[in-house]
Coordinates of C-alpha atoms and ligand atoms in Angstrom, one line a residue:
M189 CA -7.0 73.9 116.1
V190 CA -4.4 71.8 114.8
I191 CA -2.3 71.0 118.2
K192 CA 1.6 71.9 117.2
K193 CA 2.8 72.2 120.5
I194 CA 2.2 70.6 123.8
C195 CA 3.9 71.7 127.3
C196 CA 3.6 69.4 130.3
L197 CA 3.9 70.5 133.7
G198 CA 5.4 68.4 136.2
A199 CA 8.9 66.1 134.5
G200 CA 8.3 63.3 137.3
Y201 CA 7.8 60.0 136.9
V202 CA 4.6 60.6 134.7
G203 CA 5.3 64.0 132.4
G204 CA 8.7 62.6 131.6
P205 CA 8.2 59.3 130.1
T206 CA 5.0 60.2 128.6
C207 CA 5.8 63.0 126.5
S208 CA 9.3 61.2 125.3
V209 CA 6.6 58.7 124.1
M210 CA 4.8 61.3 122.7
A211 CA 7.6 63.3 121.1
L212 CA 8.6 59.9 119.7
K213 CA 5.6 59.1 117.9
C214 CA 4.0 62.9 117.3
P215 CA 7.4 63.9 114.9
D216 CA 4.9 67.0 114.3
I217 CA 4.5 68.3 117.4
T218 CA 6.9 70.0 119.7
V219 CA 6.9 68.8 123.3
T220 CA 8.3 70.9 126.4
V221 CA 8.4 69.1 129.8
V222 CA 8.6 72.1 132.4
D223 CA 9.3 71.4 136.0
K224 CA 10.1 74.1 139.1
S225 CA 13.0 72.0 140.0
K226 CA 16.6 73.1 138.2
D227 CA 18.0 70.1 139.4
R228 CA 15.2 67.6 137.6
I229 CA 15.4 69.7 134.1
S230 CA 18.9 69.4 134.4
Q231 CA 18.9 65.5 135.0
W232 CA 16.8 65.7 132.0
N233 CA 18.9 67.4 129.5
S234 CA 22.1 65.2 130.8
D235 CA 23.2 61.6 129.8
K236 CA 22.1 60.3 133.4
L237 CA 18.4 61.0 133.5
P238 CA 16.7 61.4 136.8
I239 CA 14.6 58.5 136.7
Y240 CA 15.6 54.8 135.8
E241 CA 13.2 53.3 133.6
P242 CA 13.7 50.6 131.1
G243 CA 14.3 51.9 127.3
L244 CA 13.4 55.4 128.1
D245 CA 17.4 56.8 127.2
E246 CA 16.9 55.4 123.8
V247 CA 13.7 57.3 123.2
V248 CA 15.0 60.7 124.8
R249 CA 18.1 60.1 123.0
E250 CA 16.5 60.0 119.9
C251 CA 13.9 63.2 120.3
R252 CA 15.7 65.2 122.4
G253 CA 16.9 68.7 121.1
R254 CA 14.4 67.4 117.7
N255 CA 11.2 68.0 118.8
L256 CA 11.5 67.4 122.7
F257 CA 12.3 70.4 125.4
F258 CA 13.1 70.0 129.2
S259 CA 13.1 73.2 130.6
T260 CA 12.7 75.5 133.5
D261 CA 10.8 78.7 131.6
I262 CA 7.8 77.8 132.4
E263 CA 6.1 80.8 131.3
T264 CA 7.0 80.6 127.8
A265 CA 6.0 76.7 127.3
I266 CA 2.8 78.2 128.5
K267 CA 2.2 80.9 126.7
E268 CA 3.4 78.7 123.6
A269 CA 1.4 75.5 123.7
D270 CA -1.7 74.9 122.4
L271 CA -2.3 71.9 125.0
I272 CA -1.2 71.7 128.7
F273 CA -0.7 68.8 130.5
I274 CA -0.6 68.9 134.5
S275 CA 1.6 66.3 135.6
V276 CA 2.4 67.5 138.8
N277 CA 2.5 65.4 142.3
T278 CA -0.9 64.6 143.9
P279 CA 0.5 63.3 147.5
T280 CA -1.4 62.5 150.8
K281 CA -2.3 65.6 152.8
T282 CA 0.1 65.8 155.5
F283 CA -1.6 68.3 157.5
G284 CA -5.2 70.0 158.0
N285 CA -8.7 68.9 156.9
G286 CA -8.0 65.7 155.4
K287 CA -4.6 64.8 156.6
G288 CA -3.3 61.5 155.8
R289 CA -6.0 60.6 153.3
A290 CA -7.0 63.4 151.0
A291 CA -5.0 64.3 147.9
D292 CA -2.9 67.6 148.4
L293 CA -4.0 69.6 145.3
K294 CA -1.8 72.3 146.1
Y295 CA 0.5 71.8 143.0
V296 CA -2.1 70.8 140.9
E297 CA -3.4 74.4 142.0
G298 CA -0.2 76.5 141.8
A299 CA 0.2 74.7 137.9
A300 CA -3.6 76.1 137.3
R301 CA -2.5 79.2 138.7
M302 CA 0.6 79.9 136.7
I303 CA -1.4 78.5 133.2
A304 CA -4.4 81.6 134.4
E305 CA -1.6 84.1 135.2
V306 CA 0.3 84.2 131.7
A307 CA -1.9 82.2 129.0
T308 CA -2.8 83.7 125.9
G309 CA -5.6 82.4 123.4
N310 CA -7.5 79.1 123.7
K311 CA -5.8 76.5 125.6
I312 CA -6.7 72.9 126.5
V313 CA -5.4 72.0 129.5
V314 CA -5.4 68.3 130.4
E315 CA -5.3 66.8 134.1
K316 CA -3.1 64.1 133.9
S317 CA -2.3 64.0 137.3
T318 CA -4.4 61.3 139.9
V319 CA -7.1 63.7 141.0
P320 CA -10.0 63.3 143.0
V321 CA -13.6 63.3 141.4
R322 CA -14.4 66.7 140.2
A323 CA -11.0 68.1 140.7
A324 CA -11.6 69.4 137.4
E325 CA -14.2 71.9 138.3
S326 CA -11.6 73.3 141.0
I327 CA -9.4 73.7 138.0
L328 CA -11.5 75.0 135.5
N329 CA -12.7 77.8 138.8
I330 CA -9.4 79.1 139.0
L331 CA -9.0 79.5 135.1
R332 CA -12.3 81.3 134.9
A333 CA -11.8 83.5 137.8
N334 CA -8.4 84.6 136.3
N335 CA -9.7 85.1 133.3
R336 CA -8.3 87.6 130.5
P337 CA -10.3 89.2 127.3
G338 CA -9.3 86.2 124.5
V339 CA -8.4 83.3 126.7
S340 CA -10.2 80.7 126.9
Y341 CA -10.1 77.0 128.1
Q342 CA -10.9 73.5 127.6
I343 CA -10.3 71.2 130.6
L344 CA -9.8 67.3 130.0
S345 CA -9.1 64.2 132.3
N346 CA -6.6 62.1 130.8
P347 CA -5.7 60.3 133.7
E348 CA -2.3 57.7 133.5
F349 CA -2.4 54.4 133.8
L350 CA 1.8 53.3 133.2
A351 CA 3.3 51.4 135.7
E352 CA 6.8 52.1 136.6
G353 CA 9.7 49.8 135.8
T354 CA 7.1 48.9 132.3
A355 CA 6.2 52.4 131.7
I356 CA 7.6 53.0 128.1
D357 CA 5.8 49.7 126.7
D358 CA 2.6 50.3 128.9
L359 CA 2.7 54.0 126.8
L360 CA 3.5 52.7 123.7
Y361 CA 0.9 50.1 123.9
A362 CA -1.3 51.1 126.2
D363 CA -4.7 48.6 126.8
R364 CA -6.6 51.8 126.8
V365 CA -6.3 56.0 126.5
L366 CA -9.2 57.4 128.5
I367 CA -10.2 60.6 128.0
G368 CA -12.8 63.1 129.9
G369 CA -14.4 66.3 128.9
E370 CA -16.8 68.4 129.0
E371 CA -20.4 67.3 127.5
T372 CA -20.3 70.7 125.5
P373 CA -19.7 71.0 121.8
E374 CA -16.3 72.9 122.6
G375 CA -15.8 70.2 125.4
H376 CA -16.5 67.6 121.9
A377 CA -14.0 69.2 119.9
A378 CA -11.3 69.3 122.8
I379 CA -11.6 65.7 123.2
E380 CA -11.3 65.3 119.0
E381 CA -7.8 66.9 119.6
L382 CA -6.6 65.3 122.5
C383 CA -7.7 62.1 120.5
W384 CA -5.6 63.0 117.3
V385 CA -2.7 63.3 119.4
Y386 CA -3.2 59.8 120.5
E387 CA -4.3 58.1 117.6
H388 CA -0.8 58.6 116.1
W389 CA 0.1 55.5 118.2
I390 CA -2.7 54.2 119.7
S391 CA -6.0 52.6 117.6
R392 CA -9.0 54.8 118.0
R393 CA -10.9 51.5 119.6
N394 CA -8.7 51.8 122.4
I395 CA -9.4 55.0 122.8
I396 CA -12.4 55.6 125.6
T397 CA -14.4 59.1 125.7
T398 CA -16.1 59.9 128.4
N399 CA -17.6 62.8 130.8
T400 CA -15.0 64.0 133.0
W401 CA -16.1 63.0 136.1
S402 CA -16.3 59.5 135.3
S403 CA -12.8 59.9 133.9
E404 CA -11.4 61.2 137.0
L405 CA -12.8 58.3 139.2
S406 CA -12.0 55.4 136.7
K407 CA -8.4 55.9 137.7
L408 CA -9.0 55.8 141.3
A409 CA -10.9 52.9 140.6
A410 CA -8.5 51.3 138.2
N411 CA -6.2 51.2 141.1
A412 CA -8.2 50.5 143.5
F413 CA -9.3 47.2 142.1
L414 CA -5.5 46.5 141.3
A415 CA -4.0 47.0 145.3
Q416 CA -7.4 45.2 146.1
R417 CA -6.3 41.8 144.4
I418 CA -3.0 42.0 145.7
S419 CA -4.6 42.5 149.4
S420 CA -6.7 39.4 148.3
I421 CA -4.2 37.1 147.3
N422 CA -2.3 38.2 150.5
S423 CA -4.5 37.6 153.1
L424 CA -4.9 34.0 151.8
S425 CA -1.1 33.9 151.8
A426 CA -1.3 33.8 155.9
V427 CA -4.2 31.2 155.4
C428 CA -1.3 29.1 153.4
E429 CA 1.2 29.2 156.0
A430 CA -1.2 28.2 158.8
T431 CA -2.0 25.3 157.0
G432 CA 0.3 24.2 154.2
A433 CA -1.6 25.2 151.0
D434 CA 0.7 27.0 148.9
I435 CA -0.4 30.5 147.8
S436 CA 1.0 30.4 144.0
E437 CA -0.6 26.5 143.9
V438 CA -3.7 28.6 144.5
A439 CA -3.4 32.0 142.8
R440 CA -2.7 29.6 139.6
A441 CA -6.2 27.4 140.1
V442 CA -8.0 30.9 140.8
G443 CA -6.4 32.9 137.9
L444 CA -7.2 29.9 135.1
D445 CA -10.9 31.5 135.4
S446 CA -10.9 33.4 133.1
R447 CA -13.1 35.5 134.6
I448 CA -10.3 36.6 136.8
G449 CA -7.5 36.2 135.7
S450 CA -4.2 35.7 136.4
K451 CA -2.2 39.1 136.8
F452 CA -1.5 40.7 139.9
L453 CA -1.9 37.7 141.6
Q454 CA 1.4 37.7 142.9
A455 CA 1.5 37.5 146.8
S456 CA 4.5 39.6 148.3
V457 CA 5.8 41.2 151.2
G458 CA 3.2 44.0 150.2
F459 CA 2.6 46.8 147.6
G460 CA 4.5 49.6 147.6
G461 CA 4.5 52.8 145.1
S462 CA 4.0 56.4 145.1
C463 CA 0.1 55.8 143.9
F464 CA -2.0 52.6 145.0
Q465 CA -1.8 53.5 149.1
K466 CA -2.1 57.6 147.7
D467 CA -4.9 56.6 145.6
I468 CA -6.7 54.5 148.0
L469 CA -6.7 56.9 150.6
N470 CA -8.1 59.4 148.4
L471 CA -10.9 57.1 147.5
V472 CA -11.4 56.6 150.9
Y473 CA -11.4 60.1 151.9
I474 CA -14.1 60.9 148.9
C475 CA -16.4 58.4 150.4
E476 CA -16.4 59.4 153.6
C477 CA -16.8 62.8 152.5
L478 CA -19.9 61.6 150.6
N479 CA -21.3 60.0 153.6
L480 CA -20.8 56.4 152.2
P481 CA -19.1 55.4 155.4
E482 CA -19.7 51.5 154.5
V483 CA -18.0 52.0 151.1
A484 CA -15.0 53.9 152.5
A485 CA -14.4 51.0 155.3
Y486 CA -14.7 48.5 152.6
W487 CA -11.6 49.8 150.3
Q488 CA -9.5 51.2 153.9
Q489 CA -9.2 47.5 154.1
V490 CA -7.1 47.3 151.0
I491 CA -4.7 49.6 152.8
D492 CA -5.1 47.7 156.3
M493 CA -4.5 44.6 155.1
N494 CA -1.2 45.6 153.3
E495 CA 0.0 46.9 156.9
Y496 CA -0.8 43.4 158.2
Q497 CA 1.1 42.2 155.3
K498 CA 4.6 43.9 155.7
S499 CA 3.9 43.8 159.4
R500 CA 3.2 40.0 159.7
F501 CA 6.7 39.5 156.9
S502 CA 8.8 41.6 159.6
A503 CA 8.3 39.7 162.4
K504 CA 8.2 36.4 161.0
V505 CA 11.9 37.2 160.3
I506 CA 12.6 38.2 163.9
E507 CA 10.7 35.4 165.1
S508 CA 12.8 33.1 163.2
L509 CA 15.6 34.5 164.2
F510 CA 14.9 33.1 168.0
N511 CA 13.1 36.5 168.5
T512 CA 16.1 38.9 168.4
V513 CA 17.7 40.4 165.9
S514 CA 19.7 42.9 168.2
D515 CA 23.1 43.6 166.8
K516 CA 22.4 41.2 164.4
Q517 CA 23.9 41.6 161.0
I518 CA 21.2 41.5 157.8
T519 CA 21.4 41.9 154.9
I520 CA 18.4 43.6 152.4
L521 CA 18.2 42.5 148.9
G522 CA 16.4 45.1 147.1
F523 CA 15.4 48.3 148.5
A524 CA 13.1 49.7 145.4
F525 CA 9.3 49.3 145.4
K526 CA 9.5 46.5 142.5
K527 CA 12.0 45.6 139.9
D528 CA 13.0 47.6 137.1
T529 CA 13.1 51.0 138.7
G530 CA 14.6 52.7 141.0
D531 CA 11.8 54.6 143.0
T532 CA 11.7 53.4 146.4
R533 CA 8.3 55.6 147.4
E534 CA 6.1 53.3 149.5
S535 CA 8.7 50.6 149.0
P536 CA 7.8 48.0 151.6
A537 CA 11.3 47.5 152.6
I538 CA 11.1 51.0 154.3
H539 CA 8.8 49.0 156.7
V540 CA 11.0 45.8 157.3
C541 CA 13.9 47.7 157.7
T542 CA 12.6 50.3 160.3
T543 CA 11.0 47.1 162.4
L544 CA 14.8 45.4 161.9
L545 CA 16.6 48.8 163.1
D546 CA 14.1 49.5 165.8
E547 CA 14.9 46.5 166.8
G548 CA 18.5 47.0 166.9
A549 CA 19.6 44.8 163.9
K550 CA 22.8 45.9 161.6
L551 CA 21.8 46.5 158.0
H552 CA 23.3 45.6 154.7
I553 CA 21.6 47.2 152.3
Y554 CA 22.0 46.5 148.2
D555 CA 19.8 47.5 145.2
P556 CA 21.1 47.5 141.8
K557 CA 19.0 50.9 141.3
V558 CA 18.1 52.7 144.4
E559 CA 20.9 55.8 145.3
S560 CA 22.8 55.4 148.4
S561 CA 21.7 58.9 149.4
Q562 CA 17.8 57.8 148.9
I563 CA 18.1 54.7 151.1
V564 CA 19.7 56.4 153.5
D565 CA 17.1 59.7 153.4
D566 CA 14.1 57.1 153.1
L567 CA 15.5 55.3 156.5
T568 CA 16.6 58.8 158.4
H569 CA 13.1 60.5 157.8
P570 CA 11.2 62.1 160.9
S571 CA 8.5 59.9 159.9
V572 CA 10.4 56.5 160.6
T573 CA 13.0 57.3 163.1
E574 CA 13.2 59.8 165.8
E575 CA 16.9 58.9 165.9
P576 CA 18.4 59.6 162.4
E577 CA 22.0 59.5 163.4
K578 CA 21.8 55.9 165.1
V579 CA 19.8 54.3 162.4
K580 CA 23.0 55.8 160.2
N581 CA 25.4 53.8 162.2
S582 CA 23.5 50.7 162.0
I583 CA 23.2 50.9 158.0
T584 CA 25.6 49.9 155.5
I585 CA 25.2 50.3 151.7
H586 CA 27.1 48.3 149.3
N587 CA 27.4 47.9 145.5
D588 CA 28.0 44.4 145.3
P589 CA 25.0 41.6 146.6
Y590 CA 28.6 39.2 147.4
K591 CA 29.9 42.0 149.8
A592 CA 26.3 42.7 151.0
T593 CA 25.9 39.4 152.1
M594 CA 29.2 38.4 153.7
G595 CA 29.6 37.7 157.3
T596 CA 25.5 38.5 157.9
H597 CA 23.1 36.2 159.2
A598 CA 20.1 36.6 157.0
I599 CA 19.3 37.7 154.1
V600 CA 15.7 39.8 153.3
L601 CA 14.8 39.6 150.3
C602 CA 12.5 43.0 149.1
T603 CA 12.5 43.5 145.9
E604 CA 12.2 41.1 142.9
W605 CA 15.2 42.3 140.6
D606 CA 15.7 39.1 138.2
E607 CA 19.5 39.2 139.2
F608 CA 18.7 38.0 142.9
M609 CA 17.5 34.8 140.7
T610 CA 20.8 34.0 139.5
L611 CA 23.3 34.6 142.1
D612 CA 25.6 32.6 143.3
Y613 CA 24.1 31.3 146.5
E614 CA 26.5 28.5 147.3
R615 CA 29.2 31.1 147.4
I616 CA 26.8 33.6 149.5
Y617 CA 26.3 30.3 152.0
K618 CA 29.9 30.0 152.5
S619 CA 30.4 33.4 153.4
M620 CA 27.6 34.1 155.5
M621 CA 27.2 33.2 159.4
K622 CA 25.4 29.9 160.1
P623 CA 22.8 28.9 160.9
A624 CA 22.0 31.3 157.6
H625 CA 18.4 32.7 157.2
I626 CA 16.7 33.8 153.8
F627 CA 13.7 35.3 154.2
D628 CA 12.1 35.3 149.9
G629 CA 9.5 38.1 150.3
R630 CA 8.9 38.2 147.1
K631 CA 8.3 34.1 146.4
I632 CA 11.5 34.7 143.5
L633 CA 14.1 31.9 144.6
D634 CA 14.5 28.4 143.9
H635 CA 13.7 27.7 147.9
D636 CA 14.4 23.6 147.3
S637 CA 18.1 24.1 146.1
L638 CA 18.8 26.9 148.6
I639 CA 17.7 24.1 151.5
K640 CA 19.6 21.8 149.9
I641 CA 22.7 24.4 150.1
G642 CA 22.0 24.2 154.1
F643 CA 19.9 27.8 153.9
Q644 CA 17.2 28.2 156.7
V645 CA 14.1 29.1 154.0
Q646 CA 11.1 31.3 154.7
T647 CA 8.8 32.5 152.3
I648 CA 5.4 33.9 151.8
G649 CA 2.2 31.8 151.8
K650 CA 3.8 28.7 151.6
R651 CA 5.4 26.6 154.9
L652 CA 8.8 25.3 153.8
A653 CA 10.8 22.3 155.8
R654 CA 11.0 24.4 159.1
P655 CA 14.4 25.4 160.4
L656 CA 15.8 23.0 163.0
L657 CA 17.5 25.9 165.4
A658 CA 14.1 27.9 165.2
R659 CA 11.9 25.1 166.1
S660 CA 13.2 24.5 169.4
W661 CA 12.6 27.9 170.6
G662 CA 9.0 28.1 170.6
S663 CA 6.8 30.5 168.1
S664 CA 3.6 32.5 167.9
H665 CA 3.0 30.7 164.6
Q666 CA 0.8 27.9 164.5
A667 CA 3.6 25.0 163.2
Ligands
LIG115 P1 6.7 63.1 140.5 O1 7.1 63.8 142.0 O2 7.7 62.7 140.4 O3 6.9 64.7 139.7 C1 6.1 65.7 139.9 C2 6.8 67.2 139.4 O4 5.9 67.8 139.4 C3 8.0 67.2 140.4 O5 9.1 67.4 139.6 C4 7.9 68.8 140.7 O6 8.7 69.5 141.0 C5 7.0 69.2 139.7 N1 6.2 70.5 139.7 C6 5.1 70.4 140.7 N2 4.5 71.6 140.9 C7 5.1 71.9 139.4 C8 4.6 73.6 138.7 N3 3.5 74.6 139.4 N4 5.1 73.4 137.7 C9 5.9 73.0 137.0 N5 6.2 71.6 137.9 C10 5.7 71.1 139.1 O7 5.3 62.7 140.0 P2 4.8 61.5 139.5 O8 5.1 60.3 140.3 O9 5.3 61.9 138.0 O10 2.9 61.8 139.7 C11 2.4 63.1 139.1 C12 1.1 62.5 138.8 O11 0.8 61.5 138.1 C13 0.3 62.3 140.3 O12 -0.8 62.8 140.4 C14 0.6 60.7 140.5 O13 -0.6 60.1 140.9 C15 0.1 60.1 138.8 N6 0.7 59.1 138.4 C16 1.6 58.3 138.4 C17 2.3 57.5 138.2 C18 3.5 56.5 138.2 O14 3.9 55.7 138.4 N7 4.2 57.2 139.3 C19 1.6 56.3 137.3 C20 -0.1 57.4 136.9 C21 -0.3 58.4 137.3
LIG116 C1 0.7 51.3 139.5 C2 -0.6 50.9 138.8 O1 -0.4 49.3 138.2 C3 -0.6 51.8 137.4 O2 -1.4 51.2 136.3 C4 -0.7 53.4 138.0 O3 -0.6 53.9 136.5 C5 0.2 53.6 138.8 O4 0.6 52.8 139.9 P1 2.8 51.0 139.8 O5 3.0 51.5 141.6 O6 4.0 52.0 139.4 O7 1.6 51.1 139.0 O8 3.4 49.4 139.5 P2 2.3 47.9 139.9 O9 3.1 47.3 138.5 O10 1.2 48.4 139.7 O11 3.3 47.8 141.3 C6 2.9 48.3 142.5 C7 3.1 47.1 143.4 O12 2.2 46.3 143.8 C8 4.6 47.3 143.5 O13 5.3 46.8 145.2 C9 4.4 45.6 143.0 O14 5.5 45.1 143.4 C10 3.0 45.1 144.2 N1 2.9 43.9 143.1 C11 2.3 44.1 142.1 C12 2.6 42.7 143.8 O15 2.8 42.4 145.0 N2 2.2 41.8 143.6 C13 1.5 41.8 142.3 O16 0.7 40.5 141.5 C14 1.5 42.8 141.5

């Protein structure tokens, strides 16, 4: 079979950018991205795409209407496609067996059932969503149990490794593409078909083929390893604050060992994003189900350390503001889970804001890309507050960082947006209440110059000149 038409179920952060790059690089293939959500599809067909991702607008502009289409006509897209990506969401289960840990596969199952209902001919179905090991088996069971004459399926696992904020580059210059399939002649043939698609722009030596289960587990493993590095460096940041060592210097010294490497050693307020926590919880759950409690506990610790880091940072803010933030005006710079994205899923800013709101603070929030409605939704969600109206009355969302800082007692920096490094902090200092505090949760600001301006500065993993005023108010942290 020569693949002429590709369909992707799920027009989200993965399906959208992945298929856009595929369409860009494979002009001989028609790529149709479909979604149940009419809103999402109409945004993909508009000038304001539903997600912010550097470089994405240009790619979509070039391909949309040529060989890239966004549609809600799922049935036709499935029927016509030779190859179907399943790129739907796989959130953590919120109820029932495995609640709070297992991946909820209802959307994957829904996608498989849709394919089973309408497919005609031979289809290669590709799991792009991140799923538990052996999920492909469940998909195949659904497809084969509903099989009709003349229809046959091959299931492949092709996990996605892109990171938000750098998705287009990650897709264009992927370190590797991973494809897992059945170890049968038909399985190998299907793997070859998908390899051919990627070979339009990825060198064959960077395309790894494995069996399906290794491929599925490798995705969970990669995310677990990345998150584990962040939790490791964050755990040491607490040691630095207690001893006078500097976590950036430690990270540099450790990272220069070529066996360790320097990436993903940036201490922070904690990791966020839709993947790390969800995928590690999923791994932990799988280990428990496999009766491997020690392995489960090992990976659970990565999550626990991340919770500790977020709480530790929030507690530091409160403690430094004389142990009370009740009715204090506090600026939150950055709400996205990292820079260059408007995504707030599992953003550490939500944890920080919720803690401060619980203590009675009034928040002034600024993020260059996150929609105001998203901030309100995140902070009034039933999982974080029982008093949504009170929260709404305690937050003001600004579209200008200078307005967001005017008259406030403290700035809490939660996202490492580049623009925060070049703000006019002299001007900001003048407009703030005194003493003016800055808590740099990302270690991106020039702390010496902020101290010179007059700010009381605190950051992660480094003890800065201790604010004189806070000193006299007794602190539980070791001085
Ligand atoms: P998302 O929530 O942004 O998008 C998923 C989309 O699927 C939604 O728009 C939803 O409406 C749609 N959908 C659900 N069921 C459908 C169905 N039956 N038919 C058509 N559309 C359907 O999710 P995402 O961030 O793109 O993640 C998708 C998968 O990729 C997840 O498994 C995730 O773990 C994985 N992943 C995400 C990232 C990332 O950076 N976001 C990176 C790698 C892997
Ligand atoms: C992650 C994986 O990197 C990607 O391969 C996978 O496909 C999806 O999950 P993403 O969550 O989009 O990508 O962003 P990532 O760059 O991994 O950052 C995740 C979180 O860790 C962010 O909150 C980020 O700020 C934080 N982080 C990252 C740190 O705190 N320190 C670091 O050194 C790196």
